[in-house]
Each structure stands twice: as C-alpha cells, then as structure tokens.
PDB file of C-alpha atoms in Angstrom:
ATOM      1  CA  UNK F   1     -15.491 -24.121  14.318  1.00 77.00           C
ATOM      2  CA  UNK F   2     -12.862 -21.473  15.183  1.00 82.00           C
ATOM      3  CA  UNK F   3     -10.352 -24.162  16.180  1.00 89.00           C
ATOM      4  CA  UNK F   4     -10.916 -26.019  12.897  1.00 87.00           C
ATOM      5  CA  UNK F   5     -10.635 -22.788  10.897  1.00 85.00           C
ATOM      6  CA  UNK F   6      -7.437 -21.706  12.669  1.00 89.00           C
ATOM      7  CA  UNK F   7      -5.877 -25.159  12.190  1.00 92.00           C
ATOM      8  CA  UNK F   8      -6.754 -25.012   8.475  1.00 89.00           C
ATOM      9  CA  UNK F   9      -5.280 -21.482   8.152  1.00 89.00           C
ATOM     10  CA  UNK F  10      -2.064 -22.634   9.837  1.00 93.00           C
ATOM     11  CA  UNK F  11      -1.777 -25.723   7.615  1.00 93.00           C
ATOM     12  CA  UNK F  12      -2.182 -23.712   4.407  1.00 91.00           C
ATOM     13  CA  UNK F  13      -0.574 -20.416   5.515  1.00 92.00           C
ATOM     14  CA  UNK F  14       1.895 -20.569   2.620  1.00 93.00           C
ATOM     15  CA  UNK F  15      -1.023 -20.697   0.160  1.00 90.00           C
ATOM     16  CA  UNK F  16      -3.405 -18.152   1.690  1.00 88.00           C
ATOM     17  CA  UNK F  17      -2.647 -14.731   0.227  1.00 87.00           C
ATOM     18  CA  UNK F  18      -5.759 -12.807   1.320  1.00 83.00           C
ATOM     19  CA  UNK F  19      -8.665 -13.937   3.483  1.00 83.00           C
ATOM     20  CA  UNK F  20     -10.791 -11.138   2.047  1.00 76.00           C
ATOM     21  CA  UNK F  21     -13.365 -11.156   4.826  1.00 70.00           C
ATOM     22  CA  UNK F  22     -17.111 -11.232   4.641  1.00 68.00           C
ATOM     23  CA  UNK F  23     -19.046  -9.229   2.119  1.00 66.00           C
ATOM     24  CA  UNK F  24     -21.655  -6.783   3.398  1.00 69.00           C
ATOM     25  CA  UNK F  25     -25.312  -7.356   2.473  1.00 67.00           C
ATOM     26  CA  UNK F  26     -26.807  -5.368  -0.376  1.00 67.00           C
ATOM     27  CA  UNK F  27     -24.901  -4.017  -3.287  1.00 69.00           C
ATOM     28  CA  UNK F  28     -25.502  -2.704  -6.777  1.00 71.00           C
ATOM     29  CA  UNK F  29     -25.844  -4.365 -10.143  1.00 70.00           C
ATOM     30  CA  UNK F  30     -23.795  -2.593 -12.834  1.00 70.00           C
ATOM     31  CA  UNK F  31     -24.627  -3.030 -16.519  1.00 69.00           C
ATOM     32  CA  UNK F  32     -23.899  -1.041 -19.664  1.00 72.00           C
ATOM     33  CA  UNK F  33     -27.311   0.616 -19.317  1.00 73.00           C
ATOM     34  CA  UNK F  34     -26.892   1.752 -15.712  1.00 74.00           C
ATOM     35  CA  UNK F  35     -26.769   0.853 -12.036  1.00 73.00           C
ATOM     36  CA  UNK F  36     -29.624  -0.726 -10.058  1.00 72.00           C
ATOM     37  CA  UNK F  37     -30.075  -1.941  -6.508  1.00 70.00           C
ATOM     38  CA  UNK F  38     -29.278  -5.567  -5.838  1.00 63.00           C
ATOM     39  CA  UNK F  39     -28.854  -8.381  -5.155  1.00 56.00           C
ATOM     40  CA  UNK F  40     -32.438  -9.338  -5.836  1.00 54.00           C
ATOM     41  CA  UNK F  41     -34.631 -11.912  -4.089  1.00 49.00           C
ATOM     42  CA  UNK F  42     -34.395 -14.352  -7.011  1.00 48.00           C
ATOM     43  CA  UNK F  43     -30.684 -14.829  -6.277  1.00 47.00           C
ATOM     44  CA  UNK F  44     -30.197 -18.536  -5.703  1.00 50.00           C
ATOM     45  CA  UNK F  45     -26.616 -18.373  -4.485  1.00 58.00           C
ATOM     46  CA  UNK F  46     -25.156 -16.306  -1.688  1.00 62.00           C
ATOM     47  CA  UNK F  47     -21.517 -15.233  -1.598  1.00 64.00           C
ATOM     48  CA  UNK F  48     -20.389 -15.016   2.019  1.00 68.00           C
ATOM     49  CA  UNK F  49     -16.873 -13.809   1.360  1.00 73.00           C
ATOM     50  CA  UNK F  50     -13.801 -14.449  -0.685  1.00 78.00           C
ATOM     51  CA  UNK F  51     -10.238 -15.608  -0.299  1.00 83.00           C
ATOM     52  CA  UNK F  52      -7.212 -15.516  -2.563  1.00 86.00           C
ATOM     53  CA  UNK F  53      -4.815 -18.447  -2.464  1.00 89.00           C
ATOM     54  CA  UNK F  54      -1.573 -18.998  -4.326  1.00 91.00           C
ATOM     55  CA  UNK F  55      -0.945 -22.534  -5.517  1.00 92.00           C
ATOM     56  CA  UNK F  56       1.507 -24.157  -7.872  1.00 92.00           C
ATOM     57  CA  UNK F  57      -1.371 -25.986  -9.572  1.00 90.00           C
ATOM     58  CA  UNK F  58      -5.139 -26.026  -9.846  1.00 88.00           C
ATOM     59  CA  UNK F  59      -5.095 -29.344  -8.014  1.00 88.00           C
ATOM     60  CA  UNK F  60      -3.287 -27.740  -5.053  1.00 90.00           C
ATOM     61  CA  UNK F  61      -5.892 -24.945  -4.945  1.00 90.00           C
ATOM     62  CA  UNK F  62      -8.615 -27.605  -4.896  1.00 90.00           C
ATOM     63  CA  UNK F  63      -6.839 -29.364  -2.020  1.00 90.00           C
ATOM     64  CA  UNK F  64      -6.755 -26.118  -0.024  1.00 90.00           C
ATOM     65  CA  UNK F  65     -10.479 -25.567  -0.681  1.00 88.00           C
ATOM     66  CA  UNK F  66     -11.425 -29.204  -0.062  1.00 86.00           C
ATOM     67  CA  UNK F  67      -9.999 -29.060   3.454  1.00 87.00           C
ATOM     68  CA  UNK F  68     -11.613 -25.703   4.258  1.00 86.00           C
ATOM     69  CA  UNK F  69     -13.985 -25.716   7.237  1.00 82.00           C
ATOM     70  CA  UNK F  70     -16.343 -23.803   4.944  1.00 75.00           C
ATOM     71  CA  UNK F  71     -17.254 -26.993   3.078  1.00 80.00           C
ATOM     72  CA  UNK F  72     -17.925 -29.043   6.197  1.00 79.00           C
ATOM     73  CA  UNK F  73     -21.284 -27.433   6.952  1.00 76.00           C
ATOM     74  CA  UNK F  74     -24.306 -29.046   5.271  1.00 78.00           C
ATOM     75  CA  UNK F  75     -25.334 -27.153   2.154  1.00 74.00           C
ATOM     76  CA  UNK F  76     -22.176 -25.056   1.999  1.00 76.00           C
ATOM     77  CA  UNK F  77     -19.662 -24.911  -0.816  1.00 76.00           C
ATOM     78  CA  UNK F  78     -16.492 -23.174  -1.915  1.00 80.00           C
ATOM     79  CA  UNK F  79     -16.014 -22.066  -5.502  1.00 80.00           C
ATOM     80  CA  UNK F  80     -12.491 -22.232  -6.908  1.00 85.00           C
ATOM     81  CA  UNK F  81     -11.653 -19.937  -9.814  1.00 83.00           C
ATOM     82  CA  UNK F  82      -8.380 -19.017 -11.439  1.00 84.00           C
ATOM     83  CA  UNK F  83      -7.632 -15.302 -11.692  1.00 81.00           C
ATOM     84  CA  UNK F  84      -7.246 -14.357 -15.328  1.00 77.00           C
ATOM     85  CA  UNK F  85      -4.077 -12.453 -16.072  1.00 72.00           C
ATOM     86  CA  UNK F  86      -3.949  -9.803 -18.776  1.00 62.00           C
TER      87      UNK F  86
END
C-alpha cells in the first residue's frame, strides 16, 4: 500500500498542494444554538482525512482522485469538492 501511495504522490506531485493528514477521532458539532460533543453513533460516513489538490479543471481533479490508492480498497471512496472562493 505504501509503495502504491508513494507512486501516486510522485505522479501527481504537481497537483497535490496539501496532504492534510488524518483527522483525530471525536470532535464537536457547532450550531447557532451552541456546541455539543460529536460525531455521534448515527454517523453513516467517516472522514479519514483530507487533501487539497490544484487542478486546471474539475476533470483533472477527478483523475487525481480516481487513481488514488484510497479508492482501491473495498468500500472506500474519495469525495471531490471545489473550494468556494469569496
């Protein structure tokens, strides 16, 4: 897995801006009415980490994600979202 991940990082090094790392377990839920502990057991999706990539098009960002070792494991997925600019 490490060899596949390192090969992927090398191939797309011009696109990978920030690998972001893993997120720690736990956290808080912030709403207008206050802050509560979370995430809760009814969470159906788990976020394992994040990454920021720079791409000249949405299609290029999808290509980077599609070849990620993170999508090769059964049941895993990568979500691609565009960062909104002000």
